[in-house]
Amino acid sequence: MRDDTFAGQVIRALARRTPAYGADTAAPDNSFGRSVLLALRRRTRAFVEQPPDDADAILDRLEADLASADATAGHARPERSGPGVLYQSERVTVTPRVLFVDGDRYAIAALRYLHSRTARRPPTPGVAAGTAAGWILLGAMIGLAAVLPVAMTASLALAGLIALTTAVVIRRRTPSHELWAQHHGAETLLFTTPDRREQQAVARAVLRAMRMIDDTSLV
């Protein structure tokens, strides 16, 4: 007999998300369902007392709460730490249904046209200060060239050129690798990192999740 209680809905949703969960528990009795719900409630304080109509919605919320709780506690979970996790790092979690980035949540089903970009990040305060110092030294060299000894003027010019050159090199070597997609129809920056390999790993996981959603919709 099909268990249509909310507990049963949650367990069936868990079974759909995790094939390894086991067919025998896909339609559990009320006692088993309540045990799982109590375990989930103990795991996260954010579990609501009044459950929503959609069992998948509460699982989405639980996934976000669990990721946030682990990040807050400083427990970096290993990559692919669970059967429902496609990618895991300190900043990013990708599941077959949700992408979590720095506390933001994106439903995989709402993503379209995933693509990558490389951009130049704004200069950091240190780089900006170095650029300003270089221009100041060069300006001082020009203004005081007539009254200062040649050696001192040359030193000022050299210091200014070094500061400017260093700032330019740093700015050119700090690209930002970005992951974009249409989220509910709007062009959205999902993730940015200076590490190209990290961006590619996240992109592969998100693409895999998107394909899983497409495959499920065809069944």
PDB file of C-alpha atoms in Angstrom:
ATOM      1  CA  MET A   1       0.000   0.000   0.000  1.00  0.00           C
ATOM      2  CA  ARG A   2       1.348   3.407  -0.969  1.00  0.00           C
ATOM      3  CA  ASP A   3       2.197   5.673   1.956  1.00  0.00           C
ATOM      4  CA  ASP A   4       0.878   9.149   1.065  1.00  0.00           C
ATOM      5  CA  THR A   5       1.860  10.823   4.336  1.00  0.00           C
ATOM      6  CA  PHE A   6       4.461  13.553   4.182  1.00  0.00           C
ATOM      7  CA  ALA A   7       6.979  11.137   5.729  1.00  0.00           C
ATOM      8  CA  GLY A   8       6.356   8.715   2.893  1.00  0.00           C
ATOM      9  CA  GLN A   9       6.702  11.487   0.313  1.00  0.00           C
ATOM     10  CA  VAL A  10      10.074  12.488   1.747  1.00  0.00           C
ATOM     11  CA  ILE A  11      11.379   8.923   1.661  1.00  0.00           C
ATOM     12  CA  ARG A  12      10.206   8.429  -1.929  1.00  0.00           C
ATOM     13  CA  ALA A  13      11.873  11.709  -2.885  1.00  0.00           C
ATOM     14  CA  LEU A  14      15.076  10.485  -1.230  1.00  0.00           C
ATOM     15  CA  ALA A  15      14.826   7.221  -3.147  1.00  0.00           C
ATOM     16  CA  ARG A  16      14.384   9.085  -6.457  1.00  0.00           C
ATOM     17  CA  ARG A  17      17.447  11.229  -5.786  1.00  0.00           C
ATOM     18  CA  THR A  18      19.673   8.383  -4.617  1.00  0.00           C
ATOM     19  CA  PRO A  19      19.369   5.157  -6.619  1.00  0.00           C
ATOM     20  CA  ALA A  20      21.604   3.420  -4.066  1.00  0.00           C
ATOM     21  CA  TYR A  21      19.073   4.175  -1.330  1.00  0.00           C
ATOM     22  CA  GLY A  22      17.358   0.839  -1.916  1.00  0.00           C
ATOM     23  CA  ALA A  23      14.117  -0.255  -3.508  1.00  0.00           C
ATOM     24  CA  ASP A  24      12.833  -1.847  -0.298  1.00  0.00           C
ATOM     25  CA  THR A  25      12.581   1.541   1.416  1.00  0.00           C
ATOM     26  CA  ALA A  26      11.044   3.442  -1.507  1.00  0.00           C
ATOM     27  CA  ALA A  27       7.583   3.040   0.013  1.00  0.00           C
ATOM     28  CA  PRO A  28       8.252   2.822   3.766  1.00  0.00           C
ATOM     29  CA  ASP A  29       5.766   2.521   6.567  1.00  0.00           C
ATOM     30  CA  ASN A  30       5.008   5.488   8.783  1.00  0.00           C
ATOM     31  CA  SER A  31       7.408   4.442  11.555  1.00  0.00           C
ATOM     32  CA  PHE A  32      10.374   4.296   9.194  1.00  0.00           C
ATOM     33  CA  GLY A  33       9.392   7.581   7.582  1.00  0.00           C
ATOM     34  CA  ARG A  34       9.085   9.283  10.955  1.00  0.00           C
ATOM     35  CA  SER A  35      12.502   7.933  11.983  1.00  0.00           C
ATOM     36  CA  VAL A  36      14.108   9.468   8.910  1.00  0.00           C
ATOM     37  CA  LEU A  37      12.341  12.785   9.445  1.00  0.00           C
ATOM     38  CA  LEU A  38      13.464  12.870  13.079  1.00  0.00           C
ATOM     39  CA  ALA A  39      17.037  12.170  12.000  1.00  0.00           C
ATOM     40  CA  LEU A  40      16.846  15.006   9.472  1.00  0.00           C
ATOM     41  CA  ARG A  41      15.393  17.315  12.104  1.00  0.00           C
ATOM     42  CA  ARG A  42      18.224  16.521  14.525  1.00  0.00           C
ATOM     43  CA  ARG A  43      20.790  17.177  11.766  1.00  0.00           C
ATOM     44  CA  THR A  44      19.635  20.731  11.067  1.00  0.00           C
ATOM     45  CA  ARG A  45      17.884  23.252  13.287  1.00  0.00           C
ATOM     46  CA  ALA A  46      16.345  24.946  10.247  1.00  0.00           C
ATOM     47  CA  PHE A  47      13.957  22.025   9.618  1.00  0.00           C
ATOM     48  CA  VAL A  48      10.479  23.512   9.631  1.00  0.00           C
ATOM     49  CA  GLU A  49       7.778  22.227  11.961  1.00  0.00           C
ATOM     50  CA  GLN A  50       5.066  22.716   9.344  1.00  0.00           C
ATOM     51  CA  PRO A  51       6.234  20.807   6.243  1.00  0.00           C
ATOM     52  CA  PRO A  52       5.509  22.220   2.771  1.00  0.00           C
ATOM     53  CA  ASP A  53       3.265  20.438   0.300  1.00  0.00           C
ATOM     54  CA  ASP A  54       6.203  19.421  -1.889  1.00  0.00           C
ATOM     55  CA  ALA A  55       8.576  16.871  -0.347  1.00  0.00           C
ATOM     56  CA  ASP A  56      11.282  17.835  -2.839  1.00  0.00           C
ATOM     57  CA  ALA A  57      11.120  21.432  -1.609  1.00  0.00           C
ATOM     58  CA  ILE A  58      12.016  20.427   1.943  1.00  0.00           C
ATOM     59  CA  LEU A  59      14.893  18.295   0.647  1.00  0.00           C
ATOM     60  CA  ASP A  60      16.215  21.267  -1.333  1.00  0.00           C
ATOM     61  CA  ARG A  61      16.057  23.351   1.827  1.00  0.00           C
ATOM     62  CA  LEU A  62      17.743  20.630   3.850  1.00  0.00           C
ATOM     63  CA  GLU A  63      20.582  20.345   1.328  1.00  0.00           C
ATOM     64  CA  ALA A  64      21.192  24.083   1.597  1.00  0.00           C
ATOM     65  CA  ASP A  65      21.050  23.974   5.398  1.00  0.00           C
ATOM     66  CA  LEU A  66      23.421  21.022   5.600  1.00  0.00           C
ATOM     67  CA  ALA A  67      25.944  22.673   3.275  1.00  0.00           C
ATOM     68  CA  SER A  68      25.714  25.922   5.241  1.00  0.00           C
ATOM     69  CA  ALA A  69      26.070  24.139   8.584  1.00  0.00           C
ATOM     70  CA  ASP A  70      29.158  22.251   7.452  1.00  0.00           C
ATOM     71  CA  ALA A  71      30.747  25.406   6.045  1.00  0.00           C
ATOM     72  CA  THR A  72      30.020  27.334   9.246  1.00  0.00           C
ATOM     73  CA  ALA A  73      31.530  24.577  11.364  1.00  0.00           C
ATOM     74  CA  GLY A  74      34.635  24.574   9.178  1.00  0.00           C
ATOM     75  CA  HIS A  75      34.171  20.945   8.161  1.00  0.00           C
ATOM     76  CA  ALA A  76      35.355  20.767   4.564  1.00  0.00           C
ATOM     77  CA  ARG A  77      33.638  17.709   3.165  1.00  0.00           C
ATOM     78  CA  PRO A  78      35.640  15.729   0.602  1.00  0.00           C
ATOM     79  CA  GLU A  79      34.772  15.919  -3.074  1.00  0.00           C
ATOM     80  CA  ARG A  80      31.989  13.493  -4.021  1.00  0.00           C
ATOM     81  CA  SER A  81      31.422  12.840  -0.330  1.00  0.00           C
ATOM     82  CA  GLY A  82      27.953  11.371  -0.821  1.00  0.00           C
ATOM     83  CA  PRO A  83      25.914   9.509  -3.426  1.00  0.00           C
ATOM     84  CA  GLY A  84      23.886  12.641  -4.180  1.00  0.00           C
ATOM     85  CA  VAL A  85      26.856  15.031  -4.496  1.00  0.00           C
ATOM     86  CA  LEU A  86      28.448  15.612  -7.903  1.00  0.00           C
ATOM     87  CA  TYR A  87      31.027  18.143  -6.704  1.00  0.00           C
ATOM     88  CA  GLN A  88      32.043  19.479  -3.286  1.00  0.00           C
ATOM     89  CA  SER A  89      34.466  22.197  -2.181  1.00  0.00           C
ATOM     90  CA  GLU A  90      34.612  24.867   0.500  1.00  0.00           C
ATOM     91  CA  ARG A  91      32.593  27.293  -1.645  1.00  0.00           C
ATOM     92  CA  VAL A  92      30.595  25.099  -4.009  1.00  0.00           C
ATOM     93  CA  THR A  93      28.268  22.113  -3.758  1.00  0.00           C
ATOM     94  CA  VAL A  94      26.657  20.592  -6.849  1.00  0.00           C
ATOM     95  CA  THR A  95      23.862  18.033  -6.474  1.00  0.00           C
ATOM     96  CA  PRO A  96      21.635  16.590  -9.215  1.00  0.00           C
ATOM     97  CA  ARG A  97      19.051  19.258  -8.378  1.00  0.00           C
ATOM     98  CA  VAL A  98      20.783  22.287  -6.832  1.00  0.00           C
ATOM     99  CA  LEU A  99      23.944  24.384  -7.202  1.00  0.00           C
ATOM    100  CA  PHE A 100      25.104  26.098  -3.995  1.00  0.00           C
ATOM    101  CA  VAL A 101      27.742  28.852  -4.272  1.00  0.00           C
ATOM    102  CA  ASP A 102      28.800  30.904  -1.244  1.00  0.00           C
ATOM    103  CA  GLY A 103      25.356  30.569   0.317  1.00  0.00           C
ATOM    104  CA  ASP A 104      23.455  31.268  -2.924  1.00  0.00           C
ATOM    105  CA  ARG A 105      21.175  28.555  -4.301  1.00  0.00           C
ATOM    106  CA  TYR A 106      20.371  27.862  -7.969  1.00  0.00           C
ATOM    107  CA  ALA A 107      17.944  25.161  -9.063  1.00  0.00           C
ATOM    108  CA  ILE A 108      19.563  23.068 -11.809  1.00  0.00           C
ATOM    109  CA  ALA A 109      16.232  22.813 -13.638  1.00  0.00           C
ATOM    110  CA  ALA A 110      16.154  26.624 -13.922  1.00  0.00           C
ATOM    111  CA  LEU A 111      19.573  26.861 -15.639  1.00  0.00           C
ATOM    112  CA  ARG A 112      20.035  27.167 -19.404  1.00  0.00           C
ATOM    113  CA  TYR A 113      22.968  27.881 -21.761  1.00  0.00           C
ATOM    114  CA  LEU A 114      25.851  27.310 -19.346  1.00  0.00           C
ATOM    115  CA  HIS A 115      29.032  29.026 -20.559  1.00  0.00           C
ATOM    116  CA  SER A 116      32.407  30.258 -19.322  1.00  0.00           C
ATOM    117  CA  ARG A 117      34.141  33.623 -19.478  1.00  0.00           C
ATOM    118  CA  THR A 118      37.526  35.002 -18.486  1.00  0.00           C
ATOM    119  CA  ALA A 119      37.589  38.540 -17.132  1.00  0.00           C
ATOM    120  CA  ARG A 120      40.077  40.851 -15.476  1.00  0.00           C
ATOM    121  CA  ARG A 121      39.350  41.450 -11.827  1.00  0.00           C
ATOM    122  CA  PRO A 122      39.334  45.000 -10.410  1.00  0.00           C
ATOM    123  CA  PRO A 123      42.671  45.947  -8.853  1.00  0.00           C
ATOM    124  CA  THR A 124      43.089  45.159  -5.180  1.00  0.00           C
ATOM    125  CA  PRO A 125      43.790  48.051  -2.754  1.00  0.00           C
ATOM    126  CA  GLY A 126      47.485  47.098  -2.754  1.00  0.00           C
ATOM    127  CA  VAL A 127      47.726  47.189  -6.545  1.00  0.00           C
ATOM    128  CA  ALA A 128      45.824  50.486  -6.692  1.00  0.00           C
ATOM    129  CA  ALA A 129      48.141  51.970  -4.060  1.00  0.00           C
ATOM    130  CA  GLY A 130      51.197  50.808  -6.005  1.00  0.00           C
ATOM    131  CA  THR A 131      49.883  52.424  -9.180  1.00  0.00           C
ATOM    132  CA  ALA A 132      49.186  55.690  -7.375  1.00  0.00           C
ATOM    133  CA  ALA A 133      52.628  55.674  -5.755  1.00  0.00           C
ATOM    134  CA  GLY A 134      54.272  55.133  -9.128  1.00  0.00           C
ATOM    135  CA  TRP A 135      52.492  58.098 -10.691  1.00  0.00           C
ATOM    136  CA  ILE A 136      53.279  60.284  -7.674  1.00  0.00           C
ATOM    137  CA  LEU A 137      56.980  59.456  -7.873  1.00  0.00           C
ATOM    138  CA  LEU A 138      57.073  60.136 -11.605  1.00  0.00           C
ATOM    139  CA  GLY A 139      55.246  63.418 -11.086  1.00  0.00           C
ATOM    140  CA  ALA A 140      57.672  64.418  -8.348  1.00  0.00           C
ATOM    141  CA  MET A 141      60.606  63.568 -10.601  1.00  0.00           C
ATOM    142  CA  ILE A 142      59.296  65.840 -13.352  1.00  0.00           C
ATOM    143  CA  GLY A 143      58.529  68.708 -10.973  1.00  0.00           C
ATOM    144  CA  LEU A 144      61.825  68.562  -9.102  1.00  0.00           C
ATOM    145  CA  ALA A 145      64.135  67.708 -11.976  1.00  0.00           C
ATOM    146  CA  ALA A 146      65.384  71.296 -12.169  1.00  0.00           C
ATOM    147  CA  VAL A 147      66.357  71.587  -8.494  1.00  0.00           C
ATOM    148  CA  LEU A 148      67.415  68.077  -7.430  1.00  0.00           C
ATOM    149  CA  PRO A 149      70.690  66.361  -8.291  1.00  0.00           C
ATOM    150  CA  VAL A 150      70.651  64.076 -11.296  1.00  0.00           C
ATOM    151  CA  ALA A 151      71.225  60.949  -9.181  1.00  0.00           C
ATOM    152  CA  MET A 152      68.235  61.667  -6.921  1.00  0.00           C
ATOM    153  CA  THR A 153      66.012  62.457  -9.879  1.00  0.00           C
ATOM    154  CA  ALA A 154      67.020  59.205 -11.548  1.00  0.00           C
ATOM    155  CA  SER A 155      66.283  57.277  -8.342  1.00  0.00           C
ATOM    156  CA  LEU A 156      62.789  58.762  -8.132  1.00  0.00           C
ATOM    157  CA  ALA A 157      62.133  57.920 -11.763  1.00  0.00           C
ATOM    158  CA  LEU A 158      63.358  54.345 -11.315  1.00  0.00           C
ATOM    159  CA  ALA A 159      61.220  53.813  -8.202  1.00  0.00           C
ATOM    160  CA  GLY A 160      58.150  55.142  -9.991  1.00  0.00           C
ATOM    161  CA  LEU A 161      58.704  52.921 -13.017  1.00  0.00           C
ATOM    162  CA  ILE A 162      59.192  49.852 -10.817  1.00  0.00           C
ATOM    163  CA  ALA A 163      55.944  50.545  -8.934  1.00  0.00           C
ATOM    164  CA  LEU A 164      53.986  51.060 -12.150  1.00  0.00           C
ATOM    165  CA  THR A 165      55.473  47.993 -13.850  1.00  0.00           C
ATOM    166  CA  THR A 166      54.739  45.770 -10.847  1.00  0.00           C
ATOM    167  CA  ALA A 167      51.140  47.002 -10.666  1.00  0.00           C
ATOM    168  CA  VAL A 168      50.580  46.363 -14.383  1.00  0.00           C
ATOM    169  CA  VAL A 169      52.043  42.844 -14.186  1.00  0.00           C
ATOM    170  CA  ILE A 170      49.921  41.935 -11.151  1.00  0.00           C
ATOM    171  CA  ARG A 171      46.748  43.222 -12.801  1.00  0.00           C
ATOM    172  CA  ARG A 172      47.424  41.218 -15.946  1.00  0.00           C
ATOM    173  CA  ARG A 173      48.117  38.035 -13.996  1.00  0.00           C
ATOM    174  CA  THR A 174      44.906  37.996 -11.948  1.00  0.00           C
ATOM    175  CA  PRO A 175      42.195  36.855 -14.373  1.00  0.00           C
ATOM    176  CA  SER A 176      38.802  35.827 -13.073  1.00  0.00           C
ATOM    177  CA  HIS A 177      37.383  32.609 -14.499  1.00  0.00           C
ATOM    178  CA  GLU A 178      33.600  32.902 -14.487  1.00  0.00           C
ATOM    179  CA  LEU A 179      30.694  30.518 -14.958  1.00  0.00           C
ATOM    180  CA  TRP A 180      27.519  32.027 -16.422  1.00  0.00           C
ATOM    181  CA  ALA A 181      24.075  30.718 -17.325  1.00  0.00           C
ATOM    182  CA  GLN A 182      20.546  31.882 -17.900  1.00  0.00           C
ATOM    183  CA  HIS A 183      18.768  31.477 -14.565  1.00  0.00           C
ATOM    184  CA  HIS A 184      14.997  31.809 -14.907  1.00  0.00           C
ATOM    185  CA  GLY A 185      15.700  33.567 -18.217  1.00  0.00           C
ATOM    186  CA  ALA A 186      18.159  36.149 -16.831  1.00  0.00           C
ATOM    187  CA  GLU A 187      21.890  36.106 -17.600  1.00  0.00           C
ATOM    188  CA  THR A 188      23.473  35.293 -14.234  1.00  0.00           C
ATOM    189  CA  LEU A 189      27.032  35.002 -12.920  1.00  0.00           C
ATOM    190  CA  LEU A 190      26.964  31.722 -10.994  1.00  0.00           C
ATOM    191  CA  PHE A 191      30.569  31.329  -9.900  1.00  0.00           C
ATOM    192  CA  THR A 192      33.929  33.095 -10.205  1.00  0.00           C
ATOM    193  CA  THR A 193      37.415  31.941  -9.245  1.00  0.00           C
ATOM    194  CA  PRO A 194      41.058  32.695 -10.119  1.00  0.00           C
ATOM    195  CA  ASP A 195      41.601  28.932 -10.541  1.00  0.00           C
ATOM    196  CA  ARG A 196      40.724  27.793 -14.049  1.00  0.00           C
ATOM    197  CA  ARG A 197      40.743  24.109 -13.095  1.00  0.00           C
ATOM    198  CA  GLU A 198      38.248  24.753 -10.308  1.00  0.00           C
ATOM    199  CA  GLN A 199      35.963  26.589 -12.716  1.00  0.00           C
ATOM    200  CA  GLN A 200      36.151  23.705 -15.193  1.00  0.00           C
ATOM    201  CA  ALA A 201      35.397  21.142 -12.463  1.00  0.00           C
ATOM    202  CA  VAL A 202      32.324  23.079 -11.340  1.00  0.00           C
ATOM    203  CA  ALA A 203      31.181  23.503 -14.951  1.00  0.00           C
ATOM    204  CA  ARG A 204      31.471  19.754 -15.603  1.00  0.00           C
ATOM    205  CA  ALA A 205      29.454  18.946 -12.479  1.00  0.00           C
ATOM    206  CA  VAL A 206      26.716  21.442 -13.371  1.00  0.00           C
ATOM    207  CA  LEU A 207      26.544  20.138 -16.946  1.00  0.00           C
ATOM    208  CA  ARG A 208      26.231  16.601 -15.616  1.00  0.00           C
ATOM    209  CA  ALA A 209      23.387  17.677 -13.320  1.00  0.00           C
ATOM    210  CA  MET A 210      21.643  19.445 -16.217  1.00  0.00           C
ATOM    211  CA  ARG A 211      21.890  16.283 -18.345  1.00  0.00           C
ATOM    212  CA  MET A 212      20.463  14.227 -15.479  1.00  0.00           C
ATOM    213  CA  ILE A 213      17.481  16.598 -15.313  1.00  0.00           C
ATOM    214  CA  ASP A 214      16.991  16.304 -19.089  1.00  0.00           C
ATOM    215  CA  ASP A 215      17.227  12.498 -18.981  1.00  0.00           C
ATOM    216  CA  THR A 216      14.667  12.354 -16.176  1.00  0.00           C
ATOM    217  CA  SER A 217      12.235  14.560 -18.110  1.00  0.00           C
ATOM    218  CA  LEU A 218      12.386  12.169 -21.074  1.00  0.00           C
ATOM    219  CA  VAL A 219      11.375   9.150 -19.008  1.00  0.00           C
TER     220      VAL A 219
END
